[in-house]
Short mmCIF file of C-alpha atoms and ligand atoms in Angstrom, two decimals:
data_model
loop_
_atom_site.label_atom_id
_atom_site.label_comp_id
_atom_site.label_asym_id
_atom_site.label_seq_id
_atom_site.Cartn_x
_atom_site.Cartn_y
_atom_site.Cartn_z
CA MET A 1 -6.78 -80.57 20.69
CA ILE A 2 -7.16 -82.05 24.44
CA TRP A 3 -4.49 -84.12 26.51
CA LYS A 4 -7.21 -85.57 28.65
CA GLU A 5 -9.41 -83.88 27.84
CA ASP A 6 -11.98 -85.38 30.29
CA VAL A 7 -10.27 -83.89 33.45
CA GLU A 8 -9.14 -80.13 31.84
CA CYS A 9 -12.76 -79.45 31.46
CA ALA A 10 -14.06 -81.19 33.22
CA ASP A 11 -16.80 -79.06 35.59
CA ARG A 12 -15.31 -78.20 39.52
CA ALA A 13 -17.39 -80.60 41.32
CA ALA A 14 -15.88 -84.37 38.87
CA LEU A 15 -12.46 -82.41 39.69
CA GLN A 16 -13.20 -82.00 43.32
CA VAL A 17 -14.45 -86.25 43.65
CA LEU A 18 -10.97 -86.93 41.53
CA GLN A 19 -8.69 -84.47 43.86
CA SER A 20 -9.81 -86.00 47.04
CA ASP A 21 -9.43 -89.80 45.76
CA HIS A 22 -6.18 -88.83 45.28
CA LEU A 23 -5.63 -87.82 48.49
CA LYS A 24 -7.21 -89.78 50.69
CA LYS A 25 -5.45 -92.94 48.91
CA LEU A 26 -1.63 -89.84 49.65
CA ILE A 27 -1.58 -89.56 52.40
CA PRO A 28 -2.09 -93.44 54.63
CA TYR A 29 0.53 -94.04 51.28
CA ILE A 30 3.33 -91.38 52.46
CA TYR A 31 2.28 -92.09 55.96
CA HIS A 32 3.06 -95.30 55.74
CA ASN A 33 6.22 -95.37 53.79
CA CYS A 34 8.21 -92.14 55.37
CA PRO A 35 8.99 -91.65 58.21
CA VAL A 36 9.98 -88.57 58.54
CA TYR A 37 6.18 -87.65 57.09
CA LYS A 38 4.57 -89.84 59.68
CA GLN A 39 6.71 -87.48 61.93
CA LYS A 40 5.37 -84.52 60.47
CA LEU A 41 1.62 -85.87 60.16
CA GLU A 42 1.08 -87.07 64.02
CA ASP A 43 3.23 -83.48 64.98
CA ALA A 44 -0.03 -81.93 63.04
CA GLY A 45 -2.05 -83.89 64.45
CA VAL A 46 -3.66 -85.63 61.31
CA SER A 47 -4.23 -89.22 61.53
CA PRO A 48 -4.22 -90.50 58.55
CA ASP A 49 -7.55 -92.30 57.69
CA SER A 50 -8.79 -88.70 59.03
CA VAL A 51 -8.39 -87.28 55.59
CA GLN A 52 -11.73 -87.74 53.66
CA SER A 53 -11.75 -85.01 51.46
CA ILE A 54 -9.48 -82.41 49.73
CA ASP A 55 -11.25 -79.52 51.89
CA ASP A 56 -9.06 -81.74 54.62
CA ILE A 57 -5.73 -80.35 52.71
CA LYS A 58 -5.97 -77.22 54.69
CA ARG A 59 -4.95 -79.29 58.10
CA LEU A 60 -1.96 -81.48 56.34
CA PRO A 61 1.43 -79.37 57.06
CA PHE A 62 3.59 -77.59 54.82
CA THR A 63 6.63 -79.15 52.96
CA THR A 64 9.52 -76.91 52.57
CA LYS A 65 13.04 -76.32 51.04
CA GLU A 66 14.86 -76.67 54.27
CA ASP A 67 12.77 -80.20 54.98
CA MET A 68 14.29 -81.20 51.36
CA ARG A 69 17.95 -80.18 52.05
CA ASP A 70 17.39 -81.75 56.20
CA HIS A 71 16.17 -85.05 54.90
CA TYR A 72 18.53 -85.78 51.37
CA PRO A 73 19.57 -87.59 49.78
CA TYR A 74 16.07 -89.66 50.69
CA GLY A 75 14.42 -89.23 53.70
CA LEU A 76 11.39 -87.63 52.32
CA PHE A 77 11.11 -90.82 49.78
CA SER A 78 8.03 -92.63 50.58
CA ALA A 79 8.99 -94.83 47.85
CA PRO A 80 11.72 -97.81 48.49
CA GLN A 81 15.43 -97.39 46.50
CA GLU A 82 14.68 -100.25 43.87
CA GLN A 83 11.75 -98.80 42.68
CA ILE A 84 13.37 -95.60 41.50
CA ASN A 85 13.83 -95.49 37.88
CA GLU A 86 15.67 -91.72 37.35
CA ILE A 87 17.19 -88.77 39.24
CA HIS A 88 17.13 -85.59 38.38
CA VAL A 89 18.76 -82.87 40.89
CA SER A 90 18.57 -79.00 41.26
CA SER A 91 21.03 -75.85 42.69
CA GLY A 92 19.75 -75.95 46.44
CA THR A 93 20.12 -72.88 48.86
CA THR A 94 23.63 -74.60 50.69
CA GLY A 95 25.85 -77.60 50.65
CA ASN A 96 22.85 -80.15 49.32
CA PRO A 97 21.46 -79.66 45.91
CA THR A 98 17.73 -81.08 45.99
CA LEU A 99 17.05 -84.09 45.56
CA VAL A 100 14.32 -85.51 43.21
CA GLY A 101 13.27 -89.24 41.77
CA TYR A 102 11.17 -90.64 39.33
CA THR A 103 9.32 -94.53 39.29
CA ARG A 104 8.25 -95.62 36.95
CA ASP A 105 4.65 -94.75 37.19
CA ASP A 106 6.09 -90.64 38.20
CA LEU A 107 7.84 -91.35 34.72
CA ALA A 108 4.33 -91.55 32.70
CA LEU A 109 2.75 -89.31 35.43
CA TRP A 110 5.57 -86.96 33.69
CA SER A 111 5.34 -87.61 30.36
CA ASP A 112 1.36 -87.09 30.22
CA VAL A 113 1.75 -83.65 32.41
CA MET A 114 4.36 -83.10 30.09
CA ALA A 115 2.34 -83.81 27.12
CA ARG A 116 -0.95 -81.58 28.12
CA VAL A 117 1.32 -79.13 27.91
CA LEU A 118 2.26 -79.09 24.59
CA CYS A 119 -1.38 -79.78 23.47
CA CYS A 120 -1.79 -76.72 25.65
CA ALA A 121 0.94 -74.65 23.55
CA GLY A 122 -1.36 -75.89 20.67
CA ALA A 123 1.77 -78.59 19.39
CA GLU A 124 0.09 -81.28 17.25
CA PRO A 125 1.35 -84.65 16.18
CA ASP A 126 2.62 -84.51 12.92
CA ASP A 127 4.90 -81.23 14.56
CA THR A 128 8.77 -81.37 14.93
CA ILE A 129 9.96 -79.60 17.67
CA GLN A 130 13.45 -78.37 18.59
CA ILE A 131 14.17 -79.40 22.80
CA ALA A 132 17.21 -77.01 23.59
CA TYR A 133 16.84 -77.20 27.26
CA GLY A 134 19.55 -78.37 28.87
CA TYR A 135 19.13 -82.58 29.44
CA GLY A 136 20.95 -83.99 31.74
CA LEU A 137 20.21 -82.97 35.29
CA PHE A 138 18.62 -80.56 34.51
CA THR A 139 14.48 -81.37 34.33
CA GLY A 140 13.47 -79.38 30.84
CA GLY A 141 15.37 -81.20 27.54
CA LEU A 142 13.61 -84.97 29.58
CA GLY A 143 10.61 -83.20 30.52
CA PHE A 144 9.81 -82.21 27.38
CA HIS A 145 11.68 -85.28 25.63
CA TYR A 146 9.07 -87.74 27.45
CA GLY A 147 6.05 -85.26 26.90
CA ALA A 148 6.96 -85.15 22.77
CA LEU A 149 7.49 -89.06 22.59
CA GLU A 150 4.08 -89.52 24.81
CA MET A 151 2.51 -87.17 21.68
CA GLY A 152 4.26 -89.08 19.12
CA LEU A 153 6.27 -85.87 17.86
CA ARG A 154 9.14 -85.47 15.86
CA ILE A 155 12.24 -84.72 18.82
CA ILE A 156 15.85 -82.54 17.52
CA PRO A 157 16.92 -83.16 20.91
CA THR A 158 19.84 -80.01 20.91
CA SER A 159 19.96 -80.00 24.61
CA SER A 160 21.35 -76.18 24.85
CA GLY A 161 24.29 -74.40 23.77
CA GLN A 162 26.09 -75.59 20.15
CA THR A 163 23.97 -72.04 18.92
CA ALA A 164 25.61 -71.87 15.60
CA ARG A 165 24.51 -75.74 15.46
CA GLN A 166 20.84 -75.33 16.93
CA LEU A 167 20.37 -72.37 13.36
CA LYS A 168 22.33 -75.07 10.64
CA ILE A 169 19.32 -77.26 12.01
CA MET A 170 16.43 -75.40 12.49
CA GLN A 171 17.93 -73.75 8.76
CA ASP A 172 17.61 -77.58 7.74
CA PHE A 173 14.80 -79.20 9.73
CA LYS A 174 13.15 -76.69 9.83
CA PRO A 175 10.84 -77.97 12.94
CA ARG A 176 8.04 -76.04 13.75
CA ILE A 177 8.06 -75.73 17.94
CA ILE A 178 11.19 -75.14 19.90
CA GLY A 179 11.91 -75.04 23.76
CA CYS A 180 13.94 -73.32 25.59
CA THR A 181 14.37 -70.55 28.37
CA PRO A 182 13.50 -67.28 26.53
CA SER A 183 16.69 -65.62 27.33
CA TYR A 184 18.11 -68.18 24.99
CA ALA A 185 15.31 -67.54 22.32
CA LEU A 186 16.71 -63.80 22.29
CA TYR A 187 20.30 -64.96 22.35
CA MET A 188 19.61 -67.37 19.76
CA ALA A 189 17.12 -64.63 17.03
CA GLU A 190 20.81 -62.14 18.23
CA GLU A 191 23.22 -64.41 17.22
CA ALA A 192 21.23 -65.34 14.23
CA LYS A 193 20.72 -62.47 12.92
CA GLU A 194 24.31 -61.86 13.07
CA LEU A 195 25.59 -64.62 10.92
CA GLY A 196 22.79 -63.24 7.96
CA ILE A 197 20.10 -65.94 8.89
CA ASP A 198 16.06 -64.09 9.41
CA PRO A 199 15.54 -66.27 11.72
CA ARG A 200 11.60 -65.16 11.07
CA GLU A 201 12.57 -67.60 8.29
CA GLY A 202 11.56 -70.78 9.60
CA ASN A 203 8.17 -72.15 9.67
CA TRP A 204 7.79 -71.86 13.06
CA ARG A 205 4.63 -72.00 14.66
CA ILE A 206 5.01 -72.01 18.57
CA GLY A 207 8.41 -71.75 21.38
CA ILE A 208 7.39 -73.01 24.26
CA PHE A 209 9.37 -71.01 26.56
CA GLY A 210 10.38 -70.75 31.09
CA ALA A 211 12.21 -72.18 34.18
CA GLU A 212 13.18 -68.25 34.54
CA PRO A 213 10.63 -65.15 34.52
CA TRP A 214 10.19 -63.36 31.89
CA SER A 215 7.41 -60.35 30.57
CA ASP A 216 4.86 -59.60 28.13
CA SER A 217 7.34 -57.59 26.69
CA ILE A 218 9.46 -59.99 25.84
CA ARG A 219 7.56 -62.04 25.00
CA GLN A 220 6.64 -59.14 22.34
CA GLU A 221 10.49 -59.31 21.28
CA ILE A 222 10.30 -63.58 20.45
CA GLU A 223 6.89 -63.21 19.26
CA ASP A 224 8.60 -60.73 16.50
CA ALA A 225 12.09 -62.15 16.35
CA TRP A 226 11.05 -65.49 15.21
CA ASN A 227 7.58 -65.44 14.26
CA MET A 228 5.58 -67.69 16.49
CA LEU A 229 3.10 -67.76 19.34
CA ALA A 230 5.04 -67.30 22.13
CA THR A 231 3.48 -69.53 24.86
CA ASP A 232 4.57 -69.91 28.90
CA VAL A 233 5.34 -73.21 31.04
CA TYR A 234 6.07 -73.52 34.67
CA GLY A 235 7.44 -75.93 37.30
CA LEU A 236 10.08 -77.36 39.25
CA SER A 237 11.96 -79.82 39.76
CA GLU A 238 10.55 -80.82 43.86
CA ILE A 239 6.99 -81.40 42.02
CA ILE A 240 7.85 -83.18 38.54
CA GLY A 241 10.24 -80.98 36.40
CA PRO A 242 8.40 -78.55 33.54
CA GLY A 243 4.50 -80.04 33.37
CA VAL A 244 3.30 -78.52 35.95
CA ALA A 245 1.31 -75.02 33.99
CA GLN A 246 1.51 -74.53 30.82
CA GLU A 247 -0.72 -71.52 28.68
CA CYS A 248 -2.30 -71.87 25.82
CA GLN A 249 -3.43 -69.64 22.91
CA TYR A 250 -5.40 -66.99 24.18
CA LYS A 251 -1.93 -66.19 26.56
CA ASP A 252 -4.26 -65.26 29.68
CA GLY A 253 -3.50 -67.50 32.61
CA LEU A 254 -1.16 -70.71 32.56
CA HIS A 255 -3.83 -73.99 33.08
CA ILE A 256 -2.93 -75.45 36.21
CA PHE A 257 -3.05 -79.56 35.73
CA SER A 258 -4.93 -79.14 39.33
CA ASP A 259 -6.29 -82.32 39.34
CA VAL A 260 -2.46 -84.11 39.72
CA PHE A 261 -0.91 -81.45 41.98
CA PHE A 262 -3.31 -79.17 43.81
CA PRO A 263 -2.29 -75.66 44.21
CA GLU A 264 -3.23 -73.33 46.79
CA ILE A 265 -2.10 -70.00 47.12
CA ILE A 266 -0.95 -68.42 50.59
CA ASN A 267 -0.46 -65.60 52.42
CA PRO A 268 3.20 -66.69 52.86
CA GLU A 269 3.23 -64.58 55.29
CA THR A 270 0.49 -66.06 57.69
CA GLY A 271 -0.94 -69.35 55.33
CA GLU A 272 -4.25 -68.82 55.01
CA GLU A 273 -5.61 -68.71 52.15
CA VAL A 274 -5.48 -65.89 49.68
CA ALA A 275 -8.81 -64.94 47.64
CA PRO A 276 -8.24 -65.26 43.59
CA GLY A 277 -6.72 -62.70 42.04
CA GLU A 278 -4.80 -61.35 45.03
CA ASP A 279 -1.30 -61.86 45.06
CA GLY A 280 0.20 -65.39 47.39
CA GLU A 281 2.39 -68.01 47.98
CA LEU A 282 2.13 -70.89 45.34
CA VAL A 283 1.94 -73.70 47.04
CA ILE A 284 1.17 -77.83 45.61
CA THR A 285 0.33 -81.00 46.93
CA THR A 286 0.91 -83.64 44.03
CA LEU A 287 -1.62 -85.53 44.24
CA THR A 288 -0.22 -89.00 42.19
CA LYS A 289 3.41 -89.01 42.78
CA GLN A 290 5.14 -92.44 43.92
CA GLY A 291 9.38 -91.76 44.52
CA ILE A 292 8.89 -88.27 46.54
CA PRO A 293 5.15 -86.97 46.63
CA LEU A 294 5.10 -83.02 48.12
CA ILE A 295 2.33 -82.73 50.45
CA ARG A 296 1.94 -77.84 50.67
CA TYR A 297 5.12 -77.79 48.95
CA ARG A 298 5.73 -74.51 49.18
CA THR A 299 7.22 -72.84 45.99
CA ARG A 300 8.31 -69.96 46.70
CA ASP A 301 6.56 -68.21 43.69
CA ILE A 302 4.28 -65.91 43.92
CA VAL A 303 1.26 -65.61 41.54
CA SER A 304 -2.06 -64.49 41.76
CA ILE A 305 -5.62 -67.89 40.99
CA THR A 306 -8.82 -67.77 39.18
CA TYR A 307 -11.06 -70.39 38.51
CA GLU A 308 -12.91 -69.23 36.35
CA THR A 309 -13.48 -71.53 33.00
CA CYS A 310 -10.82 -70.29 29.67
CA ARG A 311 -11.97 -69.03 26.61
CA CYS A 312 -10.61 -72.39 25.45
CA GLY A 313 -13.00 -74.28 27.52
CA ARG A 314 -10.34 -75.35 29.78
CA THR A 315 -11.60 -75.51 33.13
CA SER A 316 -8.71 -76.04 34.87
CA PRO A 317 -7.37 -73.00 37.49
CA ARG A 318 -4.89 -70.41 35.77
CA ILE A 319 -2.25 -68.71 37.60
CA SER A 320 -0.82 -65.81 36.93
CA LYS A 321 3.36 -65.59 35.60
CA ILE A 322 5.43 -65.53 38.04
CA LYS A 323 5.53 -62.33 39.67
CA GLY A 324 8.73 -62.82 42.31
CA ARG A 325 9.66 -64.59 44.94
CA THR A 326 9.43 -64.93 48.72
CA ASP A 327 13.04 -65.79 48.61
CA ASP A 328 16.15 -63.92 47.39
CA MET A 329 16.79 -65.95 44.34
CA ILE A 330 17.32 -65.37 40.54
CA VAL A 331 16.87 -67.68 37.53
CA VAL A 332 20.09 -67.15 35.70
CA ARG A 333 19.66 -68.26 32.60
CA GLY A 334 17.83 -70.51 33.96
CA ILE A 335 19.86 -71.28 36.27
CA ASN A 336 18.28 -71.25 40.58
CA VAL A 337 21.21 -68.43 41.98
CA PHE A 338 21.31 -67.63 45.90
CA PRO A 339 22.73 -65.28 47.27
CA SER A 340 24.03 -67.74 50.33
CA GLN A 341 26.12 -69.62 48.17
CA ILE A 342 28.00 -66.88 46.64
CA GLU A 343 28.88 -66.22 50.78
CA HIS A 344 29.36 -69.93 51.34
CA VAL A 345 32.24 -69.89 48.72
CA LEU A 346 33.71 -66.27 49.69
CA VAL A 347 33.91 -67.55 53.80
CA GLY A 348 35.98 -70.74 52.72
CA ILE A 349 38.61 -68.49 50.51
CA GLU A 350 41.34 -66.71 53.39
CA GLY A 351 41.54 -62.72 52.83
CA THR A 352 37.74 -62.21 51.59
CA GLN A 353 35.30 -60.14 53.29
CA PRO A 354 31.74 -61.06 54.23
CA HIS A 355 30.87 -58.30 51.68
CA TYR A 356 29.66 -58.93 48.18
CA GLN A 357 27.58 -58.27 45.92
CA ILE A 358 26.04 -59.94 42.56
CA VAL A 359 25.08 -57.77 39.95
CA VAL A 360 23.25 -58.95 36.80
CA ASP A 361 22.86 -57.31 33.86
CA ARG A 362 22.09 -58.59 30.29
CA ALA A 363 22.67 -56.99 27.72
CA ALA A 364 19.97 -56.32 24.58
CA HIS A 365 19.55 -59.61 23.16
CA LYS A 366 22.01 -61.35 25.18
CA LEU A 367 22.49 -64.50 27.73
CA ASP A 368 22.85 -62.47 31.07
CA GLN A 369 26.06 -61.61 33.15
CA VAL A 370 26.63 -62.14 36.47
CA GLU A 371 29.38 -59.94 38.26
CA VAL A 372 30.64 -60.40 41.76
CA LEU A 373 31.54 -57.71 43.31
CA VAL A 374 33.73 -58.97 46.49
CA GLU A 375 35.72 -57.26 49.83
CA VAL A 376 38.76 -58.28 50.22
CA GLU A 377 41.30 -57.20 52.87
CA GLU A 378 43.43 -54.14 52.55
CA ARG A 379 46.53 -55.51 52.13
CA PHE A 380 45.67 -57.00 49.11
CA PHE A 381 46.44 -54.08 47.47
CA SER A 382 49.02 -53.12 48.74
CA ASP A 383 50.95 -56.11 48.21
CA GLU A 384 52.17 -57.12 44.58
CA ILE A 385 49.13 -57.38 42.02
CA LYS A 386 49.64 -61.22 41.42
CA HIS A 387 47.91 -62.19 44.74
CA LEU A 388 45.50 -60.12 43.69
CA THR A 389 45.18 -61.69 40.77
CA GLU A 390 45.08 -65.14 42.02
CA LEU A 391 42.88 -64.58 44.34
CA ARG A 392 40.24 -63.29 42.33
CA ASP A 393 40.32 -66.23 39.35
CA THR A 394 40.09 -68.73 43.15
CA ILE A 395 37.34 -67.09 44.08
CA LYS A 396 35.93 -67.06 40.07
CA LYS A 397 36.89 -70.78 40.07
CA GLU A 398 34.89 -71.76 42.68
CA ILE A 399 31.36 -69.53 42.98
CA GLN A 400 31.75 -71.12 38.87
CA ALA A 401 32.04 -74.98 39.84
CA VAL A 402 28.73 -74.08 42.59
CA LEU A 403 26.76 -72.47 40.55
CA SER A 404 27.37 -73.37 37.06
CA VAL A 405 27.28 -70.59 35.77
CA GLY A 406 30.28 -68.55 34.14
CA VAL A 407 30.67 -65.41 36.27
CA LYS A 408 32.75 -61.83 37.02
CA VAL A 409 34.65 -61.53 39.75
CA THR A 410 36.24 -57.41 40.41
CA LEU A 411 37.58 -57.51 44.09
CA VAL A 412 37.07 -54.46 45.73
CA GLU A 413 38.85 -52.29 49.06
CA PRO A 414 37.51 -52.75 52.63
CA LYS A 415 33.84 -50.47 52.77
CA THR A 416 34.00 -50.23 49.11
CA ILE A 417 30.19 -51.52 48.82
CA GLU A 418 27.17 -49.70 50.52
CA ARG A 419 25.45 -51.27 53.72
CA SER A 420 22.27 -51.17 54.70
CA MET A 421 20.61 -50.54 57.89
CA GLY A 422 18.15 -53.58 57.95
CA LYS A 423 17.92 -56.25 55.27
CA SER A 424 21.44 -56.16 53.00
CA LYS A 425 21.00 -55.13 49.43
CA ARG A 426 22.83 -58.53 48.08
CA ILE A 427 21.71 -59.22 44.57
CA VAL A 428 21.21 -55.75 41.42
CA ASP A 429 19.28 -57.24 39.07
CA LYS A 430 19.64 -54.80 35.86
CA ARG A 431 18.16 -56.89 33.65
CA THR A 432 14.53 -55.49 32.24
CA LEU A 433 12.72 -58.16 32.04
O1 DLL B 1 13.65 -75.18 35.89
C1 DLL B 1 11.57 -76.72 35.60
C2 DLL B 1 11.47 -76.21 33.74
C3 DLL B 1 12.01 -76.77 33.02
C4 DLL B 1 10.02 -75.48 34.21
C5 DLL B 1 11.45 -75.97 31.65
C6 DLL B 1 10.27 -75.11 32.67
C7 DLL B 1 10.80 -75.38 31.48
P1 DLL B 1 13.59 -75.72 38.22
O2 DLL B 1 14.97 -75.63 38.48
O3 DLL B 1 13.70 -76.71 39.85
O4 DLL B 1 12.70 -76.90 37.82
O5 DLL B 1 13.37 -74.74 38.76
C8 DLL B 1 12.59 -73.92 39.05
O6 DLL B 1 12.44 -71.78 38.25
O7 DLL B 1 10.24 -72.09 42.01
C9 DLL B 1 10.36 -70.97 39.30
O8 DLL B 1 10.79 -69.91 41.36
C10 DLL B 1 11.05 -70.35 38.50
N1 DLL B 1 10.64 -70.97 36.94
C11 DLL B 1 10.62 -72.17 36.44
N2 DLL B 1 9.36 -71.58 35.26
C12 DLL B 1 9.37 -70.52 35.13
C13 DLL B 1 8.11 -70.02 34.31
C14 DLL B 1 12.77 -75.80 36.49
N3 DLL B 1 7.41 -70.42 33.53
C15 DLL B 1 12.36 -72.65 39.62
N4 DLL B 1 7.82 -68.43 35.12
C16 DLL B 1 10.52 -71.93 39.92
C17 DLL B 1 9.06 -67.70 36.18
C18 DLL B 1 9.63 -69.44 36.53
N5 DLL B 1 9.49 -68.29 36.90
#
């Protein structure tokens, strides 16, 4: 079963007509409703009615995460406040988080693309899905929820965490599909074994894993542990949440729903398009969103793209798994972490030095562990131990409050952390993905 088969299997010329129609409407809409975009378009010398086809997209300005932050909270919205029905945020770099808002039509679009995700993974209308992505301000849980409702699946909305309860629910209700981060899938399998439960004994068919980078060797581990097909789902809050691209059963790239999320792959230095098959930064234009439509949004995710028809019959372009980032963001347990967030905390704490290092590790089948090494002034080491402990606890508390991830803080003497002649190495990522 293919959700929206007419679109997903459309020939390229027909798809381009659809994309052009959308873009022709989108540009005047944002020009007249969002002063920030009006200015950006004028600065780029683009008059709204000059955009006539999808090929004109190259004349449009890029939108960046900084634009979102600079115009926080509502500056980039095109729809008036009273039409916004739901709000989500994702962690930003420093200061303001990234805020996104959905109109009623945007929620319908989200439901639709998430139904396409579920279908693409192989879900069937009678399936039961356990949604173990976090609900709340993260987009994962609700995105899956809306898609599953749209498709008519039976939903068990466990959200993330409370692993023993998740496992009991699996045993009792035998869902056939699960959605969660890949690291949580591995963690749950390990916990299950410790509790004497064999995860392979469920009724599993499919896992839909994303929100963080993972490799084919992790895929293999998950498939072996759970006896299921492990597929990759990609998305980001700014564009919609989960629901931008999804692997089919052939696991040969992620089908990007390009009729509504138009992809370009560019050289991040020059902004020029790179050829299919070559690595570059994924840039997305939301062709039909109303609340906060984005033009040529720089995702900072590195991928390659192919336009060849997939064995499953879908003609939609496919992106590779995410190969890296153009910035220094890392994803820890599904949560985006920027070193600058930690730096921001440290500069506000008396006695710390601007030298720190973030070490991320993952023991086999365990969740990511984050250790932050912080240089503190010499005097703390000759002082009472109690002062050192207090300082450590303050730093830990403040970092955890900003990141929403538990961290271990280790205080070290000045000049302990290796200095660099070039770009400082703030992150030591020991995880084997
Ligand atoms: O992570 C949305 C999502 C929820 C996707 C559930 C999939 C499943 P954000 O919190 O805004 O949104 O983080 C987006 O996470 O730019 C990527 O760097 C990373 N990311 C998301 N999916 C994948 C994936 C959600 N499948 C950022 N592989 C993105 C690698 C991913 N990285």
